[in-house]
mmCIF file of C-alpha atoms in Angstrom:
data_model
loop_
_atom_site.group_PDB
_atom_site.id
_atom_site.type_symbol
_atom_site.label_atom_id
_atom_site.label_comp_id
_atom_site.label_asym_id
_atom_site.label_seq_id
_atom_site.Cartn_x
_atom_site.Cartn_y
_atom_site.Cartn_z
ATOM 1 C CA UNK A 577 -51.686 33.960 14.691
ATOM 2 C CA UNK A 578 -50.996 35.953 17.689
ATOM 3 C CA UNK A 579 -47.551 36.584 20.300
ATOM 4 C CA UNK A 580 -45.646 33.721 19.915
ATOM 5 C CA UNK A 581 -43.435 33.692 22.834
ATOM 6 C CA UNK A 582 -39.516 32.482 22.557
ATOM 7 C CA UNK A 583 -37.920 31.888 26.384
ATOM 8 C CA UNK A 584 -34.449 31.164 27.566
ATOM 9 C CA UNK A 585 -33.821 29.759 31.704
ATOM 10 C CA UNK A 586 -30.381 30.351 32.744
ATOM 11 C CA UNK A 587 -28.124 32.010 34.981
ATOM 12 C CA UNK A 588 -25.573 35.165 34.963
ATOM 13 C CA UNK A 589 -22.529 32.577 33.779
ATOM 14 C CA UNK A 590 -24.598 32.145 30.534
ATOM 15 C CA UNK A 591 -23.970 35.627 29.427
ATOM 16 C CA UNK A 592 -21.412 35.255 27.124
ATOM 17 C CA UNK A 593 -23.314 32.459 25.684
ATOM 18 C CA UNK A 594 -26.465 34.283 25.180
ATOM 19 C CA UNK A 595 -24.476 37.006 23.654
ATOM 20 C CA UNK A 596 -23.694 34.806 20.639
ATOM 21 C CA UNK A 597 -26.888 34.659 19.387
ATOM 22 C CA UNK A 598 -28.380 38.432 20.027
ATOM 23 C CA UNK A 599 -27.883 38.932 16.255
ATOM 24 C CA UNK A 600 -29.978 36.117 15.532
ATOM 25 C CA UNK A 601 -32.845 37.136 18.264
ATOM 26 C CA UNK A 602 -32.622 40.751 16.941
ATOM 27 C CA UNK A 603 -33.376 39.486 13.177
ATOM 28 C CA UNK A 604 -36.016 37.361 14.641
ATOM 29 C CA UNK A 605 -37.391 40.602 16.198
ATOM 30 C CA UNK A 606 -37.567 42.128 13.192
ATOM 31 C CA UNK A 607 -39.072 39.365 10.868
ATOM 32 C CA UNK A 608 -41.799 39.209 13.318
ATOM 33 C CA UNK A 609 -42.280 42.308 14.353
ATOM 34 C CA UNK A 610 -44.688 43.033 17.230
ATOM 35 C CA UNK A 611 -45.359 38.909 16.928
ATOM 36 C CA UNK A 612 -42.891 37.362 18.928
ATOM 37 C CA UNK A 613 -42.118 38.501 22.796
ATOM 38 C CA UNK A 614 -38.713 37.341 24.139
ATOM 39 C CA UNK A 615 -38.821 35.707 28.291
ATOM 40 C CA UNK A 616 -35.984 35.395 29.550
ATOM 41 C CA UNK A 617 -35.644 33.624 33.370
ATOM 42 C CA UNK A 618 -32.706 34.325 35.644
ATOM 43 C CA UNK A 619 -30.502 36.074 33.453
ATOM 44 C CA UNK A 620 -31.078 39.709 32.308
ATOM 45 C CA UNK A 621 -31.657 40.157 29.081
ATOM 46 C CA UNK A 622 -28.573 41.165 26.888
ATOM 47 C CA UNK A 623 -28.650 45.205 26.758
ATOM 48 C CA UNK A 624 -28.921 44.955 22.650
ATOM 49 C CA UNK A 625 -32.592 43.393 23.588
ATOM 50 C CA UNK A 626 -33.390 45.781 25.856
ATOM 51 C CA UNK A 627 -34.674 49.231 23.662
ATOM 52 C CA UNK A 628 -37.298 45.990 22.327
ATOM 53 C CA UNK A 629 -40.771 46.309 24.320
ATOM 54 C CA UNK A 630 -40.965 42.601 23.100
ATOM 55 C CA UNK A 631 -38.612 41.553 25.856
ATOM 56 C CA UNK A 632 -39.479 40.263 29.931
ATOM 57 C CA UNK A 633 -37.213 39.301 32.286
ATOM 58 C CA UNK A 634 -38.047 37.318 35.337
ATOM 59 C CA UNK A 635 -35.927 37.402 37.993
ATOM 60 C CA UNK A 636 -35.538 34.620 40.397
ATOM 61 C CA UNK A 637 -37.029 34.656 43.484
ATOM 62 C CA UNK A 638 -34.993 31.798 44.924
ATOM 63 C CA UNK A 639 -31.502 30.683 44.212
ATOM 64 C CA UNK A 640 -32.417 26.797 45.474
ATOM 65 C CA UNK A 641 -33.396 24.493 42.921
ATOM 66 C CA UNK A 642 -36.209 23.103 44.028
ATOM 67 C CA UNK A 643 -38.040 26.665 44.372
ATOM 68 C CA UNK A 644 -36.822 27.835 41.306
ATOM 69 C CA UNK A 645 -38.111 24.234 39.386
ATOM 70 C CA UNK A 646 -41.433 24.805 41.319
ATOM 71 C CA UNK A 647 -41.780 27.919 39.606
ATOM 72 C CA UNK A 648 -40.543 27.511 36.330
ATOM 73 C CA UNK A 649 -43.144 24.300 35.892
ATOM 74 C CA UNK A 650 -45.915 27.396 35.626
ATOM 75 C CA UNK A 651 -44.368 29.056 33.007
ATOM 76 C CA UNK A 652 -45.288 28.995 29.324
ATOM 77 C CA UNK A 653 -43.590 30.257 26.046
ATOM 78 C CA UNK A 654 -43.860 28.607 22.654
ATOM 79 C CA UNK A 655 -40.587 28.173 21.769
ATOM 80 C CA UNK A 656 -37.096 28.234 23.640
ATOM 81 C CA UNK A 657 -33.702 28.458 23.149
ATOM 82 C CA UNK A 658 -30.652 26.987 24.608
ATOM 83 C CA UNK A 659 -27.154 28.268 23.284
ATOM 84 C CA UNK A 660 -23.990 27.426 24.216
ATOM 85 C CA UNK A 661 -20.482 29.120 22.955
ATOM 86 C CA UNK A 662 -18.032 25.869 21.723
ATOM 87 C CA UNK A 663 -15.386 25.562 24.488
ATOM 88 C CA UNK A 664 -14.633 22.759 26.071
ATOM 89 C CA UNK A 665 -16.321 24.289 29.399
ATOM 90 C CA UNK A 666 -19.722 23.767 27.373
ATOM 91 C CA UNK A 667 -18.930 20.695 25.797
ATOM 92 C CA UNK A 668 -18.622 18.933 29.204
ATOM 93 C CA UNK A 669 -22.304 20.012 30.318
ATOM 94 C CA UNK A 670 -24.861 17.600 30.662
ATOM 95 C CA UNK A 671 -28.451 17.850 28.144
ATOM 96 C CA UNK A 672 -30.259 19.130 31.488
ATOM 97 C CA UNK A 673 -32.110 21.895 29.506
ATOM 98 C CA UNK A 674 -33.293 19.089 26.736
ATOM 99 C CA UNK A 675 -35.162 17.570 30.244
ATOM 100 C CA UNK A 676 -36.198 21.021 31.274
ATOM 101 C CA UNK A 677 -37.487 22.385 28.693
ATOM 102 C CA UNK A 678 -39.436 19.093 27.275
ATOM 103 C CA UNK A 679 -40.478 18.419 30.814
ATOM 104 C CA UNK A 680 -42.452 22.072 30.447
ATOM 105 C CA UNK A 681 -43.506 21.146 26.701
ATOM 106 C CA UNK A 682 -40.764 24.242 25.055
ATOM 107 C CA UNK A 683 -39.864 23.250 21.776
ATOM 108 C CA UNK A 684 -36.103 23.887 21.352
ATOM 109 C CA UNK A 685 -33.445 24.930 19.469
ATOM 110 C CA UNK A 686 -29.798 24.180 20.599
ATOM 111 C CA UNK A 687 -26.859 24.788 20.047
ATOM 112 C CA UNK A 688 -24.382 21.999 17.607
ATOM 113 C CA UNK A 689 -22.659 21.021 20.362
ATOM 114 C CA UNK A 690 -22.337 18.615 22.836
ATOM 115 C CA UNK A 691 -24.447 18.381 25.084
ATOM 116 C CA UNK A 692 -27.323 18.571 22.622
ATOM 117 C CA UNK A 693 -25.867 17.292 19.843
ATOM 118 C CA UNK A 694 -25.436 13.647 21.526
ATOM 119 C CA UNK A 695 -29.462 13.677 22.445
ATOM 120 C CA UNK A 696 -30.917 16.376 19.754
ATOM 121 C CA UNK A 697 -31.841 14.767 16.717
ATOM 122 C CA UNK A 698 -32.391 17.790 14.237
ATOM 123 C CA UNK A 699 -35.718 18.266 13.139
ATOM 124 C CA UNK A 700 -37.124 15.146 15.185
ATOM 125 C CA UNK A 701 -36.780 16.178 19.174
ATOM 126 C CA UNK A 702 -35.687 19.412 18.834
ATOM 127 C CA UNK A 703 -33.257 21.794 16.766
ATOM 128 C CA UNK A 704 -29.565 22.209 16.319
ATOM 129 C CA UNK A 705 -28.063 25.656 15.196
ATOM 130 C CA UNK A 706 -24.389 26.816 14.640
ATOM 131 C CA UNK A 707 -24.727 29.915 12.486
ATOM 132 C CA UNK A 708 -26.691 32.890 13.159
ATOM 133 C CA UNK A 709 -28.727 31.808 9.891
ATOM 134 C CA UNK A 710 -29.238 28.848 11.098
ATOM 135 C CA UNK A 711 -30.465 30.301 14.533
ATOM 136 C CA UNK A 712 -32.996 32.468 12.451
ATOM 137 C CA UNK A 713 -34.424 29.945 9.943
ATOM 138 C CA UNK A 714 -34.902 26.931 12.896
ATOM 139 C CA UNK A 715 -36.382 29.690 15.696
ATOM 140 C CA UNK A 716 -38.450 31.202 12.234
ATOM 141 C CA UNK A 717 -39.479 27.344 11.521
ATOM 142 C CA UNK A 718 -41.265 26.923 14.840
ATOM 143 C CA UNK A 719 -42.623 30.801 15.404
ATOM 144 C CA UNK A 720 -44.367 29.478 11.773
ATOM 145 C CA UNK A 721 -45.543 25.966 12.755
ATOM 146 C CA UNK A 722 -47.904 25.577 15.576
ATOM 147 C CA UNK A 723 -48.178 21.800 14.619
ATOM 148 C CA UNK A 724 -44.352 21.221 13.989
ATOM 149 C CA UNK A 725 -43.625 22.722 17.473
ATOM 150 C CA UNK A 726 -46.295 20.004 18.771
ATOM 151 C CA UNK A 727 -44.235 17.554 16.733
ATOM 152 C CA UNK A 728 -40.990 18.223 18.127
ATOM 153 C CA UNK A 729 -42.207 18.046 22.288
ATOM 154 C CA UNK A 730 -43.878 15.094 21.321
ATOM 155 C CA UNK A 731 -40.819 13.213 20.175
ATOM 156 C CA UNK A 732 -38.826 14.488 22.468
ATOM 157 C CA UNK A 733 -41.213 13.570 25.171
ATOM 158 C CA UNK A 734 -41.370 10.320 23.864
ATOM 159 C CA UNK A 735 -37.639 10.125 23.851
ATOM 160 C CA UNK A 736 -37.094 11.008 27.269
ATOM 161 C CA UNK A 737 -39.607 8.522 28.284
ATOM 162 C CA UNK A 738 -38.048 5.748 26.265
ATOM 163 C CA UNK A 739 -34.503 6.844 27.050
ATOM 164 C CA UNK A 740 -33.415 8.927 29.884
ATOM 165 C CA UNK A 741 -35.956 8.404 32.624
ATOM 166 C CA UNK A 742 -34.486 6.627 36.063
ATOM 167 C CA UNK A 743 -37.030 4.095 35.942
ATOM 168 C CA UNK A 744 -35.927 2.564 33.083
ATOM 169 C CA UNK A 745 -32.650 3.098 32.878
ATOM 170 C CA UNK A 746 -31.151 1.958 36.354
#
């Protein structure tokens, strides 16, 4: 019931990655329509999103770090995404978006690739998504499941907490 919101954080360089999965935000768009509102932080939106009065864009109003973590800690969507294009650029990256976006509570679903696919365990902390199919029926899964999308941040809450966190780990 109500706008479920679906959010992506990333800079300009993610463009082309973005790009890859406009087909499966556009279907998503139209399953739900009026229902789900796309935020997207840092990047622009991808111009085939555009014409859609269901997108936002949020520029940044600092390129430092700290500022821009300061800032994104207020922010709230439902659901987020995190795609990557396989290259071997991308497969080198670390899981930092897995720590953002469970640090802010955002459900995920990433791409099959490492990073994610190393710390993701489908279905448990988060998603994993190759095809654009697979993009819509995860992203549809937690736009239709309040409680799984509580589910998912718990675990992977609990998994950063167990796992990745300095304290524990050094």
């Amino acid at each position: 019931v109500g706008t479920i919101k679906i959010g992506y954080m990333g800079g300009k360089s993610h463009a082309p990655d973005l790009e890859a999965i406009v087909p499966a935000l556009n279907e998503i768009l139209k399953k739900y329509p009026g229902r789900v509102k796309l935020t997207f932080w840092g990047i622009d939106p991808p111009d085939e999103l555009i014409p859609w009065s269901e997108t936002a864009w949020n520029p940044p109003d600092s390129y430092e770090y700290s500022a821009f973590s300061a800032y994104f800690k207020s922010q709230s969507v439902d659901a987020a995404i995190a795609p990557l294009n396989h290259n071997k650029f991308n497969s080198c990256k670390s899981p930092i978006k897995y720590f953002e976006y469970t640090a802010n509570a955002f459900p995920c679903v990433y791409s099959n690739l490492n990073p994610y696919s190393d710390v993701i365990v489908d279905g448990k902390n988060g998603f994993l998504a190759e095809t654009i199919e697979e993009w819509v029926s995860k992203l549809s899964r937690l736009i239709d499941n309040p409680d799984l999308r509580a589910h998912i941040v718990q675990n992977a809450q609990a998994d950063i907490e167990e796992n990745w966190l300095l304290s524990k780990n050094y």
